[in-house]
Short mmCIF file of C-alpha atoms and ligand atoms in Angstrom, two decimals:
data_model
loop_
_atom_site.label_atom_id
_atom_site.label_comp_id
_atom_site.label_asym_id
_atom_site.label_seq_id
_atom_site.Cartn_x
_atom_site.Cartn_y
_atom_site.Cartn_z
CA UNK A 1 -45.19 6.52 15.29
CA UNK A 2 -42.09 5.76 12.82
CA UNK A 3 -39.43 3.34 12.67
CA UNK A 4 -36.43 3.28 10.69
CA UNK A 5 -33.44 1.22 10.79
CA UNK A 6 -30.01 1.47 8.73
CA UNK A 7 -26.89 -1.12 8.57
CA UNK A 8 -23.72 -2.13 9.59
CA UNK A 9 -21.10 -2.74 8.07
CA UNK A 10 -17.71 -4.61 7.43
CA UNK A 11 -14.35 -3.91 5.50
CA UNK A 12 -14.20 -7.04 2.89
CA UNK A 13 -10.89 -5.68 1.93
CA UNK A 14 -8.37 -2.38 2.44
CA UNK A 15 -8.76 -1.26 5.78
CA UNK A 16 -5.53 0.85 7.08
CA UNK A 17 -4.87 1.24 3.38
CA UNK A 18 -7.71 3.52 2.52
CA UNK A 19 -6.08 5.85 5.44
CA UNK A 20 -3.28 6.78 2.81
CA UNK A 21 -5.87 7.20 -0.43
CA UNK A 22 -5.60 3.56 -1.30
CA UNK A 23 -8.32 1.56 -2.14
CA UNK A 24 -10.99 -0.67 0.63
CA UNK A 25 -14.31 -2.27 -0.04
CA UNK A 26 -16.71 -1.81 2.45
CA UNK A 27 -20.16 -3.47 2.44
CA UNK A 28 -23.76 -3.22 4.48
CA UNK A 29 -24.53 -5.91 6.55
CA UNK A 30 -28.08 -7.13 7.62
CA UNK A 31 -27.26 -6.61 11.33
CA UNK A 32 -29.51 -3.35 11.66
CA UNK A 33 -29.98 -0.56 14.22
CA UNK A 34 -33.66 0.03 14.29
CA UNK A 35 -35.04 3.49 15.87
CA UNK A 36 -38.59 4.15 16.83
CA UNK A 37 -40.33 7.76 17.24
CA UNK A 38 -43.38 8.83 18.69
CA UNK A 39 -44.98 12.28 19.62
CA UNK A 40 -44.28 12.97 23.45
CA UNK A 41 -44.30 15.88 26.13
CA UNK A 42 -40.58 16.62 25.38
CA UNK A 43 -37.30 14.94 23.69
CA UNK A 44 -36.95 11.88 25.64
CA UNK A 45 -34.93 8.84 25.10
CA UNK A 46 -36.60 5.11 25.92
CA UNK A 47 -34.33 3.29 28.29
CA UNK A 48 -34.73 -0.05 30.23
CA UNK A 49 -36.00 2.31 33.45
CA UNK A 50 -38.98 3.96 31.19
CA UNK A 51 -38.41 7.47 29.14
CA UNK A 52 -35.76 10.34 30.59
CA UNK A 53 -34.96 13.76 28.89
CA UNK A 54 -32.45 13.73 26.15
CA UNK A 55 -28.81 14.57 27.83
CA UNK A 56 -25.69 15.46 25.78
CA UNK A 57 -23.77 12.68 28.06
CA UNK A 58 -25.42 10.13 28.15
CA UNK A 59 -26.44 10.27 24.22
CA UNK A 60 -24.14 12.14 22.64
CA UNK A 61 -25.12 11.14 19.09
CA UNK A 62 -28.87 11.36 19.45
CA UNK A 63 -28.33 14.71 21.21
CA UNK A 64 -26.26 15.87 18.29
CA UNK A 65 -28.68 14.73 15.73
CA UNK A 66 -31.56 16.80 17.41
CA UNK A 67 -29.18 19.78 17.58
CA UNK A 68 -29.05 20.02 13.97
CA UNK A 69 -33.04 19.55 13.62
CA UNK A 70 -33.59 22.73 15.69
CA UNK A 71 -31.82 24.19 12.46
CA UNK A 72 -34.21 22.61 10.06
CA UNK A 73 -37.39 22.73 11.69
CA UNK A 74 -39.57 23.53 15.22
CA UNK A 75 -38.46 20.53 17.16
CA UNK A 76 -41.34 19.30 19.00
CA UNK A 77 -41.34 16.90 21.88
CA UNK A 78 -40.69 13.55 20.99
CA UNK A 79 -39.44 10.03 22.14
CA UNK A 80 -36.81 7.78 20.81
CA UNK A 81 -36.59 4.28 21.15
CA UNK A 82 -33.33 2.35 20.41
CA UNK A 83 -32.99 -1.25 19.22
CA UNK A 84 -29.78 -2.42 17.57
CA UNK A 85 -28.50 -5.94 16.88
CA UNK A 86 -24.87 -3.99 15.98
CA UNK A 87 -22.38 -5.40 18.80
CA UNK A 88 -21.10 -1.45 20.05
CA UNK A 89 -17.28 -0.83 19.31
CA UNK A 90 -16.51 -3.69 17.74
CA UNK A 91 -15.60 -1.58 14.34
CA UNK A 92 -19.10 -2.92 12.67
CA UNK A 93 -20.36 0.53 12.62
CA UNK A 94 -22.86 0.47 15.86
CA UNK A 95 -23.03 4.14 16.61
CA UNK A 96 -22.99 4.94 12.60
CA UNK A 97 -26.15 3.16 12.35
CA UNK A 98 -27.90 4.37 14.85
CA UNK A 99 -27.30 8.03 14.35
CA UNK A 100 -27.77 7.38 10.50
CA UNK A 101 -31.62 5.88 11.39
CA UNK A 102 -32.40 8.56 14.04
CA UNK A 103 -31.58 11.19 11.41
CA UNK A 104 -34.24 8.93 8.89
CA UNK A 105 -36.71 8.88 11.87
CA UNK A 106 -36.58 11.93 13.04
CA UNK A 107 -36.91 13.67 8.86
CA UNK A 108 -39.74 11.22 8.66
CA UNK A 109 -41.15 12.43 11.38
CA UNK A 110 -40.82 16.54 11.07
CA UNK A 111 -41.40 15.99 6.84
CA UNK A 112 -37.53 17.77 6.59
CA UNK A 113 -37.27 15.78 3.02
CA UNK A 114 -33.08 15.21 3.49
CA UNK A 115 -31.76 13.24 0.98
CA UNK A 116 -29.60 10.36 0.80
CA UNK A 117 -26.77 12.75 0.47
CA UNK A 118 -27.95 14.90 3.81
CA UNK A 119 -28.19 11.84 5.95
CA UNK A 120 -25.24 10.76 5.45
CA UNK A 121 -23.21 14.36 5.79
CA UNK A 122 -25.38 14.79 8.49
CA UNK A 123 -24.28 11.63 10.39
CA UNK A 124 -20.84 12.26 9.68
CA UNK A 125 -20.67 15.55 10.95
CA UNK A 126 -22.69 13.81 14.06
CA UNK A 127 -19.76 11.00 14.59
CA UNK A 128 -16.87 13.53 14.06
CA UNK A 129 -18.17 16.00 16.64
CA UNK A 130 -18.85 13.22 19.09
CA UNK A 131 -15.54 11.48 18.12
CA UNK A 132 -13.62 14.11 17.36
CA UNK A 133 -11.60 12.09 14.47
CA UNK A 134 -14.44 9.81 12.38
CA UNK A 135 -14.34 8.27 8.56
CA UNK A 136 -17.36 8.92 6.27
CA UNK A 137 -16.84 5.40 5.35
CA UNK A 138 -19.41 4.01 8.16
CA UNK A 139 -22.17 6.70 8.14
CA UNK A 140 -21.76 6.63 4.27
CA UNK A 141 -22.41 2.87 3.99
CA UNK A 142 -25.34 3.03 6.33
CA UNK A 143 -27.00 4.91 4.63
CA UNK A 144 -26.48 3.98 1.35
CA UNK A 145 -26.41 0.06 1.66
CA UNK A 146 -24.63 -2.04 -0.43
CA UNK A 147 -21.03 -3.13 -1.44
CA UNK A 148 -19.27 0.81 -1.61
CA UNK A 149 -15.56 1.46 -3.32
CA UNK A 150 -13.63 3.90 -1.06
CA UNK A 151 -12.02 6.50 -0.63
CA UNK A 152 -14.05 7.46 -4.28
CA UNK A 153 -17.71 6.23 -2.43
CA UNK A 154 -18.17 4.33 -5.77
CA UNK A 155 -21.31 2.00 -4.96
CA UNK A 156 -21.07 -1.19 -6.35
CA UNK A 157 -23.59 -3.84 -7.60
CA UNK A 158 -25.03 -5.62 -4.80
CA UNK A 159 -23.53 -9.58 -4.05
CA UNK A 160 -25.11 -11.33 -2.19
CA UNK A 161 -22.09 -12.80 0.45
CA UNK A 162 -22.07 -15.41 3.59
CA UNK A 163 -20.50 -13.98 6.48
CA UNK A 164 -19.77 -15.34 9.84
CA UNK A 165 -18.60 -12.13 11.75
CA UNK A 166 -16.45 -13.03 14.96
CA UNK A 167 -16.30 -10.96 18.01
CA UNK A 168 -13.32 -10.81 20.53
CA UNK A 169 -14.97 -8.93 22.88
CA UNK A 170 -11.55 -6.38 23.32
CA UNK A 171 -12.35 -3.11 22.69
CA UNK A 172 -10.01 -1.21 20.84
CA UNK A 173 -9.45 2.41 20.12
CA UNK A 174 -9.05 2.94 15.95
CA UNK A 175 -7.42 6.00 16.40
CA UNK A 176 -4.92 4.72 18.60
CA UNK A 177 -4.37 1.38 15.81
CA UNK A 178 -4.50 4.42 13.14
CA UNK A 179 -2.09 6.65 14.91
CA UNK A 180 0.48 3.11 15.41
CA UNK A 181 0.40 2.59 11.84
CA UNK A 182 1.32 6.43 10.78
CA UNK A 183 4.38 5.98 13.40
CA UNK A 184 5.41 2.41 11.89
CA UNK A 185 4.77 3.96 8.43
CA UNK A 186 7.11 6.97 9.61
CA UNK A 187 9.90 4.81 10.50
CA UNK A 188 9.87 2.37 7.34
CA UNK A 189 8.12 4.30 4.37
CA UNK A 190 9.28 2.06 1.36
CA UNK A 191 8.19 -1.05 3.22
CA UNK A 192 5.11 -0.19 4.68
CA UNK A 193 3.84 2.18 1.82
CA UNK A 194 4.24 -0.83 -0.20
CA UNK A 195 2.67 -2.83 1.57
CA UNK A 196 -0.08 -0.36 1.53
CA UNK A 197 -0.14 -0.35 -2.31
CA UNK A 198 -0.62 -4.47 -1.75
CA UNK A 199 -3.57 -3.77 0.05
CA UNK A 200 -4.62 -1.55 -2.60
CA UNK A 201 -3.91 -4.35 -5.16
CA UNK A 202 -5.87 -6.80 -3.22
CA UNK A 203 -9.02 -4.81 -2.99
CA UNK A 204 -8.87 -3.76 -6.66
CA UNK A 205 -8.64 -7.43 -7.22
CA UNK A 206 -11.16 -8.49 -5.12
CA UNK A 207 -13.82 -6.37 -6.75
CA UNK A 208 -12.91 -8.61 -10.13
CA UNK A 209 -13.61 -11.59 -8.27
CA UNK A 210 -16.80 -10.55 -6.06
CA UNK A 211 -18.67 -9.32 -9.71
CA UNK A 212 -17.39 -12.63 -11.20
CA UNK A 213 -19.08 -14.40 -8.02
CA UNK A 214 -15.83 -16.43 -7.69
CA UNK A 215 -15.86 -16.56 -3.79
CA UNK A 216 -13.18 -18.99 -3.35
CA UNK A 217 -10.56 -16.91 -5.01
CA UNK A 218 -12.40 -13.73 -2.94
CA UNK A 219 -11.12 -15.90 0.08
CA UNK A 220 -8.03 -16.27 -1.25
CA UNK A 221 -7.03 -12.73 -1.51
CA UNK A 222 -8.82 -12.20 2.13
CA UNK A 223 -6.10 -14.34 3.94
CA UNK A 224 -3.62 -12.19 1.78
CA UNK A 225 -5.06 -9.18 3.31
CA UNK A 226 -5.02 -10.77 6.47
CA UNK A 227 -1.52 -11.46 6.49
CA UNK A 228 -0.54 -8.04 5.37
CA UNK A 229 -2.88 -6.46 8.06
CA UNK A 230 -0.59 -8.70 10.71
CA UNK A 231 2.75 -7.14 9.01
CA UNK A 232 1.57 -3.72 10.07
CA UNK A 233 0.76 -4.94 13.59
CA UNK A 234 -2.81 -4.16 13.62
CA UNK A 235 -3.92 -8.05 14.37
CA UNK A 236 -3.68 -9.29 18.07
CA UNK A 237 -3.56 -13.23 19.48
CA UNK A 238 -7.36 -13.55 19.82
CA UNK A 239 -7.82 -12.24 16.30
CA UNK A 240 -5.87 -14.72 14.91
CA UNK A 241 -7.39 -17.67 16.74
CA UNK A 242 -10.65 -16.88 15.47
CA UNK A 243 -9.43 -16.15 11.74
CA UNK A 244 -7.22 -19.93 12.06
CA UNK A 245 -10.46 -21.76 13.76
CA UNK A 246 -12.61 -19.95 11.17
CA UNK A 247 -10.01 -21.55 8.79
CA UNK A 248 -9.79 -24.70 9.99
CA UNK A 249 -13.67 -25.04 9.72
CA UNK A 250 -14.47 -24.89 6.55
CA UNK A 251 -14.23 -20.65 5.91
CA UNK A 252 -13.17 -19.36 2.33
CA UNK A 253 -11.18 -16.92 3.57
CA UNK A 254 -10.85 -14.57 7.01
CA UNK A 255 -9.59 -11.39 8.06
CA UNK A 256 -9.96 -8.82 10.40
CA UNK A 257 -12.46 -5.81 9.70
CA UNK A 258 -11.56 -2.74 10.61
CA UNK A 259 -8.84 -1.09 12.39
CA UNK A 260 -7.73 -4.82 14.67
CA UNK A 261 -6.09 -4.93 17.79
CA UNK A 262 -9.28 -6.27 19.16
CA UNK A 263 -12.61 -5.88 17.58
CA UNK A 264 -14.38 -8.04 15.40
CA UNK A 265 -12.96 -10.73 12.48
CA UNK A 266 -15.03 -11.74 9.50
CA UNK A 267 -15.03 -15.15 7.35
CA UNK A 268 -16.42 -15.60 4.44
CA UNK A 269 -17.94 -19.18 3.54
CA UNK A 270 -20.55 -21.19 1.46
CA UNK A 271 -23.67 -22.29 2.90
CA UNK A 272 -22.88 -25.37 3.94
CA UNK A 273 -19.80 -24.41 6.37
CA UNK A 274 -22.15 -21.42 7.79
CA UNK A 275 -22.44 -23.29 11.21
CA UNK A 276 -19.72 -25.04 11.41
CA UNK A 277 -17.71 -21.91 11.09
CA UNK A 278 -20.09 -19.82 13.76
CA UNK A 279 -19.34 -23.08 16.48
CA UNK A 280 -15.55 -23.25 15.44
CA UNK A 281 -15.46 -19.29 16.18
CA UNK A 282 -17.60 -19.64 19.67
CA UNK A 283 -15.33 -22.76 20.34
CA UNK A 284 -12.18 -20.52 20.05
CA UNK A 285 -13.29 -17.89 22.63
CA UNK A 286 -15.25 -15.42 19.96
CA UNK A 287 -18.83 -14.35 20.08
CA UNK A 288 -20.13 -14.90 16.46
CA UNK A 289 -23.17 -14.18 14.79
CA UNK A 290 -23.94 -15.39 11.17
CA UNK A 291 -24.97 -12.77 8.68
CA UNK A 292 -25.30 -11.73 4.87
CA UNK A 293 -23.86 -8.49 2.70
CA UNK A 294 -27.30 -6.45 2.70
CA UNK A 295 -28.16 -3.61 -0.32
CA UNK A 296 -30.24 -1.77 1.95
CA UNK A 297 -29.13 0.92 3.22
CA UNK A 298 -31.20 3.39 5.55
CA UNK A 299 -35.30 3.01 5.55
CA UNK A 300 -38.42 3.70 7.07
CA UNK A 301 -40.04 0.06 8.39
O1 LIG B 1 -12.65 0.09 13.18
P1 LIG B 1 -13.45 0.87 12.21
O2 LIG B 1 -14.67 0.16 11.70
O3 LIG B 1 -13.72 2.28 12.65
O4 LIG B 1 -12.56 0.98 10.87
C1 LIG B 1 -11.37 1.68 10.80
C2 LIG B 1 -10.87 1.56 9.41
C3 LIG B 1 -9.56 2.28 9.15
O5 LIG B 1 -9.24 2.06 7.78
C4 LIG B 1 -8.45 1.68 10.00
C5 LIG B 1 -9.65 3.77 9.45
C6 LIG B 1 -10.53 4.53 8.48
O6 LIG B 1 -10.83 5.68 8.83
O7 LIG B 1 -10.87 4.05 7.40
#
C-alpha cells in the first residue's frame, strides 16, 4: 500500500497578467490532496459506497492518468483512494493536486522512476485533455512545492507566509473570466495592457519584499493588486466583502487568487490576527480555512 499527497496552491500576486507573458507568483499551500494505492482485482476507485471500476466519466483525471501508465508499464489491477482537504473549483488547484499525487502513487507503485519534470508534464497533459484549455502553473506548483516565478517556472526560496484563504462558495468558470478579459483587453489595449504591466510591476515587487520578509509592505502591494484585478472586472460583490472584512480584521493585505468572479480570496496576516481574520471572513458569508505557504511539493507519506 502507498500514499502520496501533493499541494495546492494560491496566486500571491499576477494572476490575469501572467495570461499576456507578464509576471505572477504562485505558491504551495499545506492544504494537500492525499491518494492511497493498494493491489486489487482490477482498477477501481474507493468511493463512499465501497470500490467501483475506474470510468472515464465519472473520473476523468484518474482515468487519464492510468491511460498514460498502460504506456509505461503492465498496468495491473489496483485501487485508489482519494482524500483531499483542497475545496474543488475554487481556483486552489483541487483537481491539479490530485492528479499530480495519483501520478506519484501510481510510479511508486509500478517502480516507473518519473521525475519531477514527468509528473508534472504528465499532469498537465492530464488537466488539458480533461479541460480542454489548462495552465501548467497548478500541476507545476504541485508538484514542485514552494513559492514558483511564472510564466519562467523560476522556483523561489521558500517563506514561510500566514494565510487565511476565503471561500465564496460561487463557482466560476476561468476560461470564461479569461476569455472576458481578452474581449475588455480588445476593446481598450493601452489601458488595460497597462494595467497588465502594473500587475507585472507589483509581482516583481513583491518578490523584493517576500525575500526581505517585509510582510506588511507584501500586503501593501496585495490590495494594489486587488484593486487592479477589480479594474479588469474579474472581482464580484462577495469577493470584495470578504477581502474588506478580511481588512477590517486585522489582515496585511487581501486579494483574490485566481481568475475571480467567484472562487476563493486570500489574506495575508501575522499570527496574532490569524483568527480573528478566519471569524471576520465566516462572519461575512465566506467559508475560510487558515493555512501556511508549504515547500513541499509532491511526496510519498
Ligand atoms: O482560477 P485558477 O486557479 O485556474 O487561476 C487562473 C489564473 C489565470 O491567470 C487567470 C489564468 C492562467 O492560466 O494563469
Amino acid at each position: 500500500m502507498i500514499t502520496s499527497s501533493a499541494p495546492g496552491k494560491i496566486f500571491l500576486f499576477g494572476e490575469h497578467a501572467v495570461v499576456y507573458g507578464k509576471t505572477a507568483i504562485a505558491c504551495a499551500i499545506d492544504l494537500r490532496a492525499h491518494v492511497t494505492v493498494e493491489e486489487a482485482p482490477s482498477i477501481q476507485m474507493k468511493g463512499p459506497g465501497g470500490s467501483i471500476d475506474l470510468n472515464p466519466r465519472k473520473h476523468p483525471y484518474i482515468y487519464s492518468v492510468v491511460e498514460r501508465f498502460k504506456d509505461l508499464t503492465d498496468v495491473t489491477g489496483v485501487n485508489i483512494d482519494i482524500h483531499s482537504d483542497i475545496p474543488v473549483g475554487s481556483g486552489l488547484g483541487s483537481s491539479a493536486a490530485v492528479t499530480i499525487a495519483t501520478i506519484k502513487a501510481l510510479d511508486a507503485y509500478y517502480g516507473t522512476n518519473l521525475s519531477l519534470e514527468d509528473i508534472a508534464h504528465m499532469g498537465h497533459q492530464v488537466e488539458s485533455e480533461v479541460q480542454g484549455r489548462a495552465s501548467p502553473t497548478d500541476t507545476f506548483v504541485s508538484t514542485f512545492g514552494g513559492m514558483v516565478q511564472i510564466p519562467d517556472r523560476k522556483k523561489l526560496g521558500f517563506y514561510d507566509m500566514l494565510i487565511v484563504i476565503g471561500n465564496t462558495g460561487k463557482f466560476s468558470s476561468t476560461r470564461k473570466i479569461v476569455s472576458n478579459v481578452a474581449a475588455l483587453k480588445e476593446r481598450h489595449p493601452a489601458v488595460i495592457g497597462q494595467i497588465m504591466d502594473t500587475i507585472s510591476a507589483i509581482s516583481e515587487t513583491g518578490i523584493e519584499f517576500i525575500q526581505e520578509g517585509d510582510f506588511h509592505t507584501v500586503g501593501e502591494l496585495m490590495n494594489i493588486n486587488q484593486g487592479l484585478l477589480d479594474s479588469i472586472g474579474v472581482g464580484s460583490k462577495e469577493l470584495s466583502e470578504l477581502v474588506y472584512a478580511s481588512r477590517k480584521a486585522g489582515a496585511l493585505g487581501s486579494k483574490i487568487t485566481g481568475a475571480g468572479g467567484g472562487g476563493c480570496m486570500i489574506a495575508l496576516c501575522e499570527h496574532k490576527n490569524l483568527s480573528r481574520v478566519a471569524h471576520a471572513i465566516k462572519r461575512a458569508g465566506g467559508d475560510s480555512f487558515i493555512c501556511r505557504t508549504t515547500h513541499a511539493g509532491v511526496r510519498i507519506e
